[in-house]
Every structure is written in C-alpha cells, then in structure tokens.
PDB file of C-alpha atoms in Angstrom:
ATOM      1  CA  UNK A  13     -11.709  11.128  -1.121  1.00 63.00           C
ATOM      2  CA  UNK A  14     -10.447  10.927  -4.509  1.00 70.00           C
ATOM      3  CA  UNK A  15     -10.776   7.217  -6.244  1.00 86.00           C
ATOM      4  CA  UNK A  16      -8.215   4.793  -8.077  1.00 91.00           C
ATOM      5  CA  UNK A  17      -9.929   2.534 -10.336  1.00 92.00           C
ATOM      6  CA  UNK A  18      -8.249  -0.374 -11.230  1.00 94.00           C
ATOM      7  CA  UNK A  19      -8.985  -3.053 -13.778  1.00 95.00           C
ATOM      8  CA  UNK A  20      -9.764  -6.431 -13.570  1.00 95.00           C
ATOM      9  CA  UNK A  21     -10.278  -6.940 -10.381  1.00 92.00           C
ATOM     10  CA  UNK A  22      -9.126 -10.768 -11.305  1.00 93.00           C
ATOM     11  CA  UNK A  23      -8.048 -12.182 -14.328  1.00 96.00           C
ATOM     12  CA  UNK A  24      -6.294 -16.263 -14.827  1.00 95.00           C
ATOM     13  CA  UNK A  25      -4.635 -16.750 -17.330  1.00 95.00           C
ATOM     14  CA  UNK A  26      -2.331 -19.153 -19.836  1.00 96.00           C
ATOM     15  CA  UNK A  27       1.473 -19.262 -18.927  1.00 96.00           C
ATOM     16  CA  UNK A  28       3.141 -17.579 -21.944  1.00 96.00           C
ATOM     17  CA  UNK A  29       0.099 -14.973 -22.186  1.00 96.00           C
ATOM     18  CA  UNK A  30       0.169 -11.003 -21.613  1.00 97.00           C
ATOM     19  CA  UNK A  31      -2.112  -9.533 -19.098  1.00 97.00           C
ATOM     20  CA  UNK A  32      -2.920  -5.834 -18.827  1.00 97.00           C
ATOM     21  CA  UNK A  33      -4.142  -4.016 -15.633  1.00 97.00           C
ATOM     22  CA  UNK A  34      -5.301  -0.708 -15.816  1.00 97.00           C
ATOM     23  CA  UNK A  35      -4.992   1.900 -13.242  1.00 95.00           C
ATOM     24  CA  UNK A  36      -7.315   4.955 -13.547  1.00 95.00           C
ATOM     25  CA  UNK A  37      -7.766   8.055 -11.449  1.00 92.00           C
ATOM     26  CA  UNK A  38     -11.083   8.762 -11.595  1.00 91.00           C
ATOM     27  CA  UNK A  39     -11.639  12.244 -10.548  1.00 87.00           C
ATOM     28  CA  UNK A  40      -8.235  14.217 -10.286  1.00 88.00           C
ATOM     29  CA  UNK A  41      -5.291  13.912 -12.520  1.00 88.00           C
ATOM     30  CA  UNK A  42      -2.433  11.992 -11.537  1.00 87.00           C
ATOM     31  CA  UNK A  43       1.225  12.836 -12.694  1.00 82.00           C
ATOM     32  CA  UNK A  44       2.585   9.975 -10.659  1.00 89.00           C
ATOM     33  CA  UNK A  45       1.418   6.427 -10.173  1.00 93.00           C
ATOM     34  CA  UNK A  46       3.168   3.558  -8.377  1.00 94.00           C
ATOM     35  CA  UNK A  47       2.412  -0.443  -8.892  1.00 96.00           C
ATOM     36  CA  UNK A  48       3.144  -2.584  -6.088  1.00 95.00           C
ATOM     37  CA  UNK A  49       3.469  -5.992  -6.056  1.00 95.00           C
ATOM     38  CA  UNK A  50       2.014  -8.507  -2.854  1.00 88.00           C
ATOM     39  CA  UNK A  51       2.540 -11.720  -2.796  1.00 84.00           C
ATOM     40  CA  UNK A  52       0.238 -13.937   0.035  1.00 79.00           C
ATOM     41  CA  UNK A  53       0.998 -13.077   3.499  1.00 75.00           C
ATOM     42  CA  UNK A  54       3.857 -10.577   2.384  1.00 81.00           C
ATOM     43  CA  UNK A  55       4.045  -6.845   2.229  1.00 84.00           C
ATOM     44  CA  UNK A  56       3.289  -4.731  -0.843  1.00 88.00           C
ATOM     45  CA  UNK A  57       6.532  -3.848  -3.035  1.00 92.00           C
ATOM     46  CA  UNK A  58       7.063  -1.422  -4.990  1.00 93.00           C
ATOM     47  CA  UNK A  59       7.689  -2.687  -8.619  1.00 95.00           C
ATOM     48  CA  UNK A  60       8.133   1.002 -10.268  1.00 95.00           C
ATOM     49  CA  UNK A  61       7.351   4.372 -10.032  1.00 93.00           C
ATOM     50  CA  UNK A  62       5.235   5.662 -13.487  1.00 91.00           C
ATOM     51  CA  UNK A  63       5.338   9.203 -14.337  1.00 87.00           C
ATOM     52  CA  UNK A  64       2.923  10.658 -17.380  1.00 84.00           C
ATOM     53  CA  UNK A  65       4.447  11.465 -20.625  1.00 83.00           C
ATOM     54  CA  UNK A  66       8.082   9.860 -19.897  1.00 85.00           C
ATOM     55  CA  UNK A  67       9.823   6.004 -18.840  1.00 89.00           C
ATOM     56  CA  UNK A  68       8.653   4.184 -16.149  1.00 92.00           C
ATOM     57  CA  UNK A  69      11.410   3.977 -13.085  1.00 93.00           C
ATOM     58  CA  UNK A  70      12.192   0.849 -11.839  1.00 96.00           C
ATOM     59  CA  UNK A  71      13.070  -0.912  -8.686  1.00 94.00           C
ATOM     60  CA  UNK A  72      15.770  -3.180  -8.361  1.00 93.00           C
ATOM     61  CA  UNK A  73      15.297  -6.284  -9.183  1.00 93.00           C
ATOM     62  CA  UNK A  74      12.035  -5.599 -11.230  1.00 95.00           C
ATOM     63  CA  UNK A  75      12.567  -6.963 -15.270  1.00 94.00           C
ATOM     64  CA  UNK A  76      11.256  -3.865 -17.273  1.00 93.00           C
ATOM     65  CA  UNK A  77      10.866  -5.635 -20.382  1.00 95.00           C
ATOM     66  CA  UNK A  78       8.658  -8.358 -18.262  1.00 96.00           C
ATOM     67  CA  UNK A  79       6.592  -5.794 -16.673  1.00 97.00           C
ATOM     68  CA  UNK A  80       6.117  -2.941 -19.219  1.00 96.00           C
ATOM     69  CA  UNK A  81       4.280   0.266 -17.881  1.00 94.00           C
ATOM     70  CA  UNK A  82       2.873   2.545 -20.036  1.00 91.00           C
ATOM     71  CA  UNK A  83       1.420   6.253 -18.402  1.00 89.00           C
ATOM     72  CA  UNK A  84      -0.246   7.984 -21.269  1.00 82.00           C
ATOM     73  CA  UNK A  85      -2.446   9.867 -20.044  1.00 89.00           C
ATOM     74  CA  UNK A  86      -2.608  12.133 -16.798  1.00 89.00           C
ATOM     75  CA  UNK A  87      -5.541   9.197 -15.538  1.00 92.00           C
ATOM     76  CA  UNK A  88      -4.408   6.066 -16.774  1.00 94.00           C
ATOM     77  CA  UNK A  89      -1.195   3.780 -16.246  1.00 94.00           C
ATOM     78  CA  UNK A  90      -1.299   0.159 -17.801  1.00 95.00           C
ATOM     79  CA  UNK A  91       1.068  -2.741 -16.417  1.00 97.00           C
ATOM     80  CA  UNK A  92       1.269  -5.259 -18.750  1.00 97.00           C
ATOM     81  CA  UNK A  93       2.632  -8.807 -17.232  1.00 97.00           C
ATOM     82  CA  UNK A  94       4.523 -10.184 -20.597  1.00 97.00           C
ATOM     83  CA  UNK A  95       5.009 -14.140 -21.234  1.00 96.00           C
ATOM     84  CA  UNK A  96       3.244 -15.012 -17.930  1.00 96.00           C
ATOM     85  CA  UNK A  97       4.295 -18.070 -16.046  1.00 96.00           C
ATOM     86  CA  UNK A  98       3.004 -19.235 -12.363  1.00 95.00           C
ATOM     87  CA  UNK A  99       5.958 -17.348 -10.582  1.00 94.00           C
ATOM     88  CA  UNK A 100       3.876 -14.069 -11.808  1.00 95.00           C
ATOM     89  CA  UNK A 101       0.721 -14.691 -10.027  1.00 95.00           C
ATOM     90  CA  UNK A 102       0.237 -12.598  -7.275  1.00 94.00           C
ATOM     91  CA  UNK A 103      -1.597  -9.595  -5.765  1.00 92.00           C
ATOM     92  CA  UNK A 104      -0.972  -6.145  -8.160  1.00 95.00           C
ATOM     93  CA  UNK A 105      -1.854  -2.782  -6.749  1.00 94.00           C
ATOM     94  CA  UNK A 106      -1.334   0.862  -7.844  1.00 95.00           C
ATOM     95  CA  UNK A 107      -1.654   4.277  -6.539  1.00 93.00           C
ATOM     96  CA  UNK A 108      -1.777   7.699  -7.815  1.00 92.00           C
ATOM     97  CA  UNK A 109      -0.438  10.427  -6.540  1.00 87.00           C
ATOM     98  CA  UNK A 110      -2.795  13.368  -5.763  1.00 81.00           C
ATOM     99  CA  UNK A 111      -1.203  16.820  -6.431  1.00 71.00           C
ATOM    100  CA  UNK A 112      -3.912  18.593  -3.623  1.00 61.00           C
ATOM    101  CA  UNK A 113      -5.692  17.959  -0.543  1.00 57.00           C
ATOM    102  CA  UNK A 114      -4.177  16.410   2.365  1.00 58.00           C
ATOM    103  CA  UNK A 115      -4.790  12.936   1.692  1.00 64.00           C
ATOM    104  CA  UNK A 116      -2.027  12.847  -1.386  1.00 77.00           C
ATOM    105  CA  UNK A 117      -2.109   8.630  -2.353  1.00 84.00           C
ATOM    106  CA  UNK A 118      -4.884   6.770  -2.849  1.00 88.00           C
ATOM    107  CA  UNK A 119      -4.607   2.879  -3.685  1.00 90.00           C
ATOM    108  CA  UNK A 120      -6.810   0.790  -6.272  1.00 91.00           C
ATOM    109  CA  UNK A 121      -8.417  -2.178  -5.277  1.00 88.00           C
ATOM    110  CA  UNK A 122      -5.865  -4.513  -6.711  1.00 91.00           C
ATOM    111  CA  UNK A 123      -5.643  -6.678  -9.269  1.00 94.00           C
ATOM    112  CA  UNK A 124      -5.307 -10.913  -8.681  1.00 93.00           C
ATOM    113  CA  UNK A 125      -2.819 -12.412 -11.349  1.00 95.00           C
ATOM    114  CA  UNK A 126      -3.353 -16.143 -11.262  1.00 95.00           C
ATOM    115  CA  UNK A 127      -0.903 -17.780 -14.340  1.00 96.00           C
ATOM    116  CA  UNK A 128      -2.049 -21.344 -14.771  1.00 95.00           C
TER     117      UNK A 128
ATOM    118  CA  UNK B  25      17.328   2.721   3.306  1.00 71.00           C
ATOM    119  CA  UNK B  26      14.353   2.947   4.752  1.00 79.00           C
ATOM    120  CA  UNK B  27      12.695  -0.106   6.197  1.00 88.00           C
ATOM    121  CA  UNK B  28       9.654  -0.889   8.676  1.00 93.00           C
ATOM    122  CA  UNK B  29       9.235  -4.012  10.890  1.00 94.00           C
ATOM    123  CA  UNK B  30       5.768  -4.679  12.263  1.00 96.00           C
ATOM    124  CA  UNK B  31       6.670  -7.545  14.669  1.00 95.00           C
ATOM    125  CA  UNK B  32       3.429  -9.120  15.540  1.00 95.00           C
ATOM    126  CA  UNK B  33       2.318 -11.235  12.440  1.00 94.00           C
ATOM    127  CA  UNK B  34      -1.126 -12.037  13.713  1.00 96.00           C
ATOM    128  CA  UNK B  35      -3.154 -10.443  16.657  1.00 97.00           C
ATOM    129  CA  UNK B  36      -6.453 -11.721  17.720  1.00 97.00           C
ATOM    130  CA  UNK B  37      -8.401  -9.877  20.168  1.00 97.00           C
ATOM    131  CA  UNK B  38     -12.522  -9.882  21.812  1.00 97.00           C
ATOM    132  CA  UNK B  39     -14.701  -7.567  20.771  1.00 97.00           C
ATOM    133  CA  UNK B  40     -14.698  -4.130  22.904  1.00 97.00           C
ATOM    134  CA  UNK B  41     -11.340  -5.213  23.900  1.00 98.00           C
ATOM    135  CA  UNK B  42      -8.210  -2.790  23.045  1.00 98.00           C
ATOM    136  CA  UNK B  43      -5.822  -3.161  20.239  1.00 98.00           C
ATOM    137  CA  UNK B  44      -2.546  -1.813  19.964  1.00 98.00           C
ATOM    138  CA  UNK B  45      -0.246  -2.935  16.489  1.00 98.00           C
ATOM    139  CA  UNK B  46       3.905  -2.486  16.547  1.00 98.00           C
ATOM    140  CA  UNK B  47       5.825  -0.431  14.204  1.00 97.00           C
ATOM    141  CA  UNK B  48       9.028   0.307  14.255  1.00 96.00           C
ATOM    142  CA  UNK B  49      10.816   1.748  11.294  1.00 93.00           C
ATOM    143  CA  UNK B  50      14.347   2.789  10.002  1.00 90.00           C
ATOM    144  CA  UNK B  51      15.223   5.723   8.448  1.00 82.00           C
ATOM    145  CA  UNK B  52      17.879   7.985   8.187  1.00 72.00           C
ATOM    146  CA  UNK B  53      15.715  11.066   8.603  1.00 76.00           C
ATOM    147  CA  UNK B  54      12.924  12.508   9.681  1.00 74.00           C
ATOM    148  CA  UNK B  55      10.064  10.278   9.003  1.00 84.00           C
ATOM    149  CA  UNK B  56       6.702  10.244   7.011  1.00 89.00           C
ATOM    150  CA  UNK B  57       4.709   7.255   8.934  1.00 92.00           C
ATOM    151  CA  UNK B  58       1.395   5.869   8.091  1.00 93.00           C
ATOM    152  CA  UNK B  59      -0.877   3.387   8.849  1.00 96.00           C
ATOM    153  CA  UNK B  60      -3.029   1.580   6.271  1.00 94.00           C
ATOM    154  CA  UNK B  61      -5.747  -0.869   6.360  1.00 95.00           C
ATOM    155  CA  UNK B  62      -6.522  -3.956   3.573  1.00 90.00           C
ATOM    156  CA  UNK B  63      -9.633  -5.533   3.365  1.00 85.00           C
ATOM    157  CA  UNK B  64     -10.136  -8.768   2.004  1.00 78.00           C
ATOM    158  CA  UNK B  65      -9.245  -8.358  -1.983  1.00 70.00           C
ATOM    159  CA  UNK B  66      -9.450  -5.204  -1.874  1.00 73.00           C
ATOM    160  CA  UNK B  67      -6.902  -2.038  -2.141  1.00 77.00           C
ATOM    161  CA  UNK B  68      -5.657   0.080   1.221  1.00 86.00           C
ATOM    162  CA  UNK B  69      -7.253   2.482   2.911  1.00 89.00           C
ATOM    163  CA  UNK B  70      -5.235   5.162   5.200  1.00 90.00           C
ATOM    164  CA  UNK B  71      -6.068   5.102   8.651  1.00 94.00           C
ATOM    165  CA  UNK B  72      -3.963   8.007   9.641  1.00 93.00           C
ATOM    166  CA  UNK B  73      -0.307   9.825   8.826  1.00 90.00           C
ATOM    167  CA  UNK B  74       2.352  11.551  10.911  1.00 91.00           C
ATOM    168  CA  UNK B  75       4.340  13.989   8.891  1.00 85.00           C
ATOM    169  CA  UNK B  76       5.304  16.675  11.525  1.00 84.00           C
ATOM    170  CA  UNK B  77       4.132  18.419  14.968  1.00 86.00           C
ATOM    171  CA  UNK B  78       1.921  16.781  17.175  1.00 90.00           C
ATOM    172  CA  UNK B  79       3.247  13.174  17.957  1.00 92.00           C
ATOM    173  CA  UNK B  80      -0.133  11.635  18.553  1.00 96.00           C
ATOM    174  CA  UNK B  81      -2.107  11.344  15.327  1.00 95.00           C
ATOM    175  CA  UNK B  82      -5.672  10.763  15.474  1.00 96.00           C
ATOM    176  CA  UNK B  83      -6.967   8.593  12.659  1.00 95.00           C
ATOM    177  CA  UNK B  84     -10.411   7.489  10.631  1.00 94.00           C
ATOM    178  CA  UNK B  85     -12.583   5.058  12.633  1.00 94.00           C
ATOM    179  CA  UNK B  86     -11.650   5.325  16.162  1.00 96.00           C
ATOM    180  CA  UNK B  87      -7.749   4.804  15.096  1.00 97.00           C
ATOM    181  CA  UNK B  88      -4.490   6.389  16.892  1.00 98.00           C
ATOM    182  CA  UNK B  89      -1.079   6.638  16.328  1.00 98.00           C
ATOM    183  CA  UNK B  90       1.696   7.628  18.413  1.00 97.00           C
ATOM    184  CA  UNK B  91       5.404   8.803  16.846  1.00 94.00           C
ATOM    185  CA  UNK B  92       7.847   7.956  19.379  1.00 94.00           C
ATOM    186  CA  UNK B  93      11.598   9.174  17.850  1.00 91.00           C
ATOM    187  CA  UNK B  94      13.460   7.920  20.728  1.00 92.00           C
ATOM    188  CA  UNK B  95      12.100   4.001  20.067  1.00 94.00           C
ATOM    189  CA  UNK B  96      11.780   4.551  16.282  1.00 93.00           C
ATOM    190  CA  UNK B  97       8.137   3.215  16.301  1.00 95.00           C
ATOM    191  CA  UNK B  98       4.673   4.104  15.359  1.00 97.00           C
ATOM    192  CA  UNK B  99       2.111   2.482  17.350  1.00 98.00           C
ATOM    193  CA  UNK B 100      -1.397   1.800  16.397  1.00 98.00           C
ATOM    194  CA  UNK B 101      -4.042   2.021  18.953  1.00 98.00           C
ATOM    195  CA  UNK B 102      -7.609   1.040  19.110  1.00 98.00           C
ATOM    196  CA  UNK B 103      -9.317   1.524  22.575  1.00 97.00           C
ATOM    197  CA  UNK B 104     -12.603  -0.700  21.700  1.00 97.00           C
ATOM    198  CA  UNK B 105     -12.394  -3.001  18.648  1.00 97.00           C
ATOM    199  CA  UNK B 106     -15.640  -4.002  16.722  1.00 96.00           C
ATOM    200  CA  UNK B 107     -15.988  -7.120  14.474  1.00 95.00           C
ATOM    201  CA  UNK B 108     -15.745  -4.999  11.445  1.00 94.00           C
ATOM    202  CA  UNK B 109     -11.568  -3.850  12.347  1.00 96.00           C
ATOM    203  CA  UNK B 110     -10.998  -7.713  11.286  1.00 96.00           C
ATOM    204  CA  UNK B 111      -8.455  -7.002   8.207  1.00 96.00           C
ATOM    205  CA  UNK B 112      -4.890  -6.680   7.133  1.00 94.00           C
ATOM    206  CA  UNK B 113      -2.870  -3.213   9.067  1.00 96.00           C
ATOM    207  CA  UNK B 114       0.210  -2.061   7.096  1.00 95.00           C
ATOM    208  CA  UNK B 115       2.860   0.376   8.435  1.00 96.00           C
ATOM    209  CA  UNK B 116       4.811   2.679   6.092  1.00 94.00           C
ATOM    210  CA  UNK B 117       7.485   5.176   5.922  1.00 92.00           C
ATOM    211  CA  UNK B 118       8.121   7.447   3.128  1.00 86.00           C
ATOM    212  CA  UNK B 119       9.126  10.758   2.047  1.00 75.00           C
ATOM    213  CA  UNK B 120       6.951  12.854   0.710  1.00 66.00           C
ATOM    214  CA  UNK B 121       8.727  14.419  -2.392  1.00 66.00           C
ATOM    215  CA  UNK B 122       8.487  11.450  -4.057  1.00 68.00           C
ATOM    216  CA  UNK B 123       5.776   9.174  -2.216  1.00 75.00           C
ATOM    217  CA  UNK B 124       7.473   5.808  -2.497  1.00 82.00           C
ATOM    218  CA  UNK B 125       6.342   3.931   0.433  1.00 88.00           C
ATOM    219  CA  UNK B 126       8.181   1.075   2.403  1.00 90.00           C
ATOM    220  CA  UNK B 127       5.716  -1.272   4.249  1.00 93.00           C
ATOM    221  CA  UNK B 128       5.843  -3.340   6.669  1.00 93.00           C
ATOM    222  CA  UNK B 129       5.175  -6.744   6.257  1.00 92.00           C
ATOM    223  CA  UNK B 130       1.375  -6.367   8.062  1.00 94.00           C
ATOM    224  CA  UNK B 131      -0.639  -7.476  10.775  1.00 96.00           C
ATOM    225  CA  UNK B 132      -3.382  -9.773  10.491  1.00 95.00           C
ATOM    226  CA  UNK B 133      -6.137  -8.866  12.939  1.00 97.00           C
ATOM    227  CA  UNK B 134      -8.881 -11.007  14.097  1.00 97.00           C
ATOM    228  CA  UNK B 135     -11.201 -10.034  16.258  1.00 97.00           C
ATOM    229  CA  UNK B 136     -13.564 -12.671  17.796  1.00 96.00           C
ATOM    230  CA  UNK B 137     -17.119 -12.522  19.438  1.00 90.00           C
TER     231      UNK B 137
END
C-alpha cells in the first residue's frame, strides 16, 4: 500500500517553543491530508482537514493560530504546535488522502509531543 | 453528527480463543464503517471497510466485520486470536467525499498465553 511518512517520530520540548511535524506521502500525491490529535487512552480527533495550495479547515474548537498547517506541496503538510505548554503534549497523527486504489487513507506513524 | 461508541474499553482473551469487538455508530445516513488497528507508537493500519453490498466484510489478517443496519453496529470478529492481535482496535464512520473519520474511542486487546 501506499506510505505516509511522518516526522519525528518523538520530539520534547521547552514550554513556549514551536514544534514542527511533517507529514509526507511518499509515493502518490496527496491533495488532502488530515491531522488528528490522541490523547492517552482516548480516540484520535480530528484537528483539521489540509488541502494543497489553499487554508487549512478547522474543527471546532481547534486554535488555528496555535496549530498552524501549512500544505505546500501535493506530498507534504507541516503542523506546527506554536508557544507549546504541557496541555499540548499528546499523540499527533496525519493521513493523506489517496486519489486511486481502493484503499483511499493511509495514516503516518504519529508523532509524540511531550512539552516539558 | 456522526458518532461511534465502541463499548468494551479493554478485552483480554487466550490465545486460539475467539474475539469479537462492539461498534455501534450514529449517523444520519448510509454509513462508511471501518475498522483500524494501532500498534504500540505507531500509526493505524485498516483492517477492513464496509462501504456498500455485501454486509459481511472480510478483512487483512484473519479479520471480519459484519454491518448490521437494524442495530447500527459493526462488529469485529476474530475466530482464533494469536499473541501478535495484542494492540489498540478503532471503529470509524465516515463519508467518503470528504474522508473525515469519527472514531471510536478504541479497544484495548490483550491476548494472553
């Protein structure tokens, strides 16, 4: 099946800090990725939806100028966690839509966000 | 809104024994359903989808699903569970023009010797 890379794997980090994850579809083009947030225990929500070449869309309740997404690129979506504090650590995963085949989302492997 | 409810938080089960994991879902129409499994840190993997047609959905490694409309659930099945089916089990509901998922809250399964 297609594959979502997604980048780092873990990262800790100063409250007050930015972190960037990266989300990359490796070997199809993706016009539409989503980033999900889990925290321990808890189901994966959906934090916003991140098309290429326009704004990300937001779910309710989801700060866009904390969480800034940027889709650049048909392969690549960045979610950048700005000003960090503890109440941001948690589980982040994306997807990427897949415009053939029958399997049409894949998931990355996630991304650990521990804010000291 | 659509919403899923997997009711069992934890499930342990023997080796070679069966497994079966609750779904039930809300939604105001007709539903896209899958089943997804999470490994320790790492990202999901999908066992198996219904979209349309058949109501029993056979899935990757061993894995079935049945879509029951009247009881607005989603069953997973296992008939023989090996040590390796020890992970995290998410239910979802979608819609496929736009692919935003709704999960469940997940199922820890342990499976012991």
């Amino acid at each position: 099946g297609a594959v979502v890379s997604q980048h780092p794997s873990w990262v800790i980090c100063k409250s007050g800090t930015s972190v960037k994850i990266e989300c990359r579809s490796l070997d199809f083009q993706a016009t539409t990725m989503f980033w999900y947030r889990q925290f321990p225990k808890q189901s994966l929500m959906l934090m916003a939806t991140s098309n290429e070449g326009s704004k990300a869309t937001y779910e309710q309740g989801v700060e866009k100028d904390k969480f800034l997404i940027n889709h650049a690129s048909l392969t690549l979506s960045t979610l950048t966690v700005t000003s960090a504090h503890p109440e941001d650590s948690s589980f982040y995963i994306c997807s990427a839509r897949h415009g053939t085949g029958d399997e049409k989302l894949f998931f990355g492997s996630g991304t650990q966000l521990s804010v000291l | 809104a659509q919403s899923v409810t997997q009711p069992d938080i934890h499930i342990t089960v023997s080796e070679g024994a069966s497994l079966e994991l609750r779904c039930n879902y809300s939604y105001g129409a007709t539903p896209y359903l899958f089943w997804y499994v999470q490994s320790p840190g790492q990202g999901l993997q999908l066992l198996l989808k219904y979209f349309s047609g058949d109501t029993l959905v056979q899935g990757i490694k061993g894995f079935e699903a049945e879509f029951k409309r009247s009881q607005s659930s989603f069953n997973l099945r296992k008939p023989s569970v090996h040590w390796s089916d020890a992970a995290e089990y998410f239910c979802a509901v979608g819609e496929m023009d736009d692919y935003k998922l709704s999960f469940g809250a997940g199922t820890t399964v342990t499976v012991r010797a």
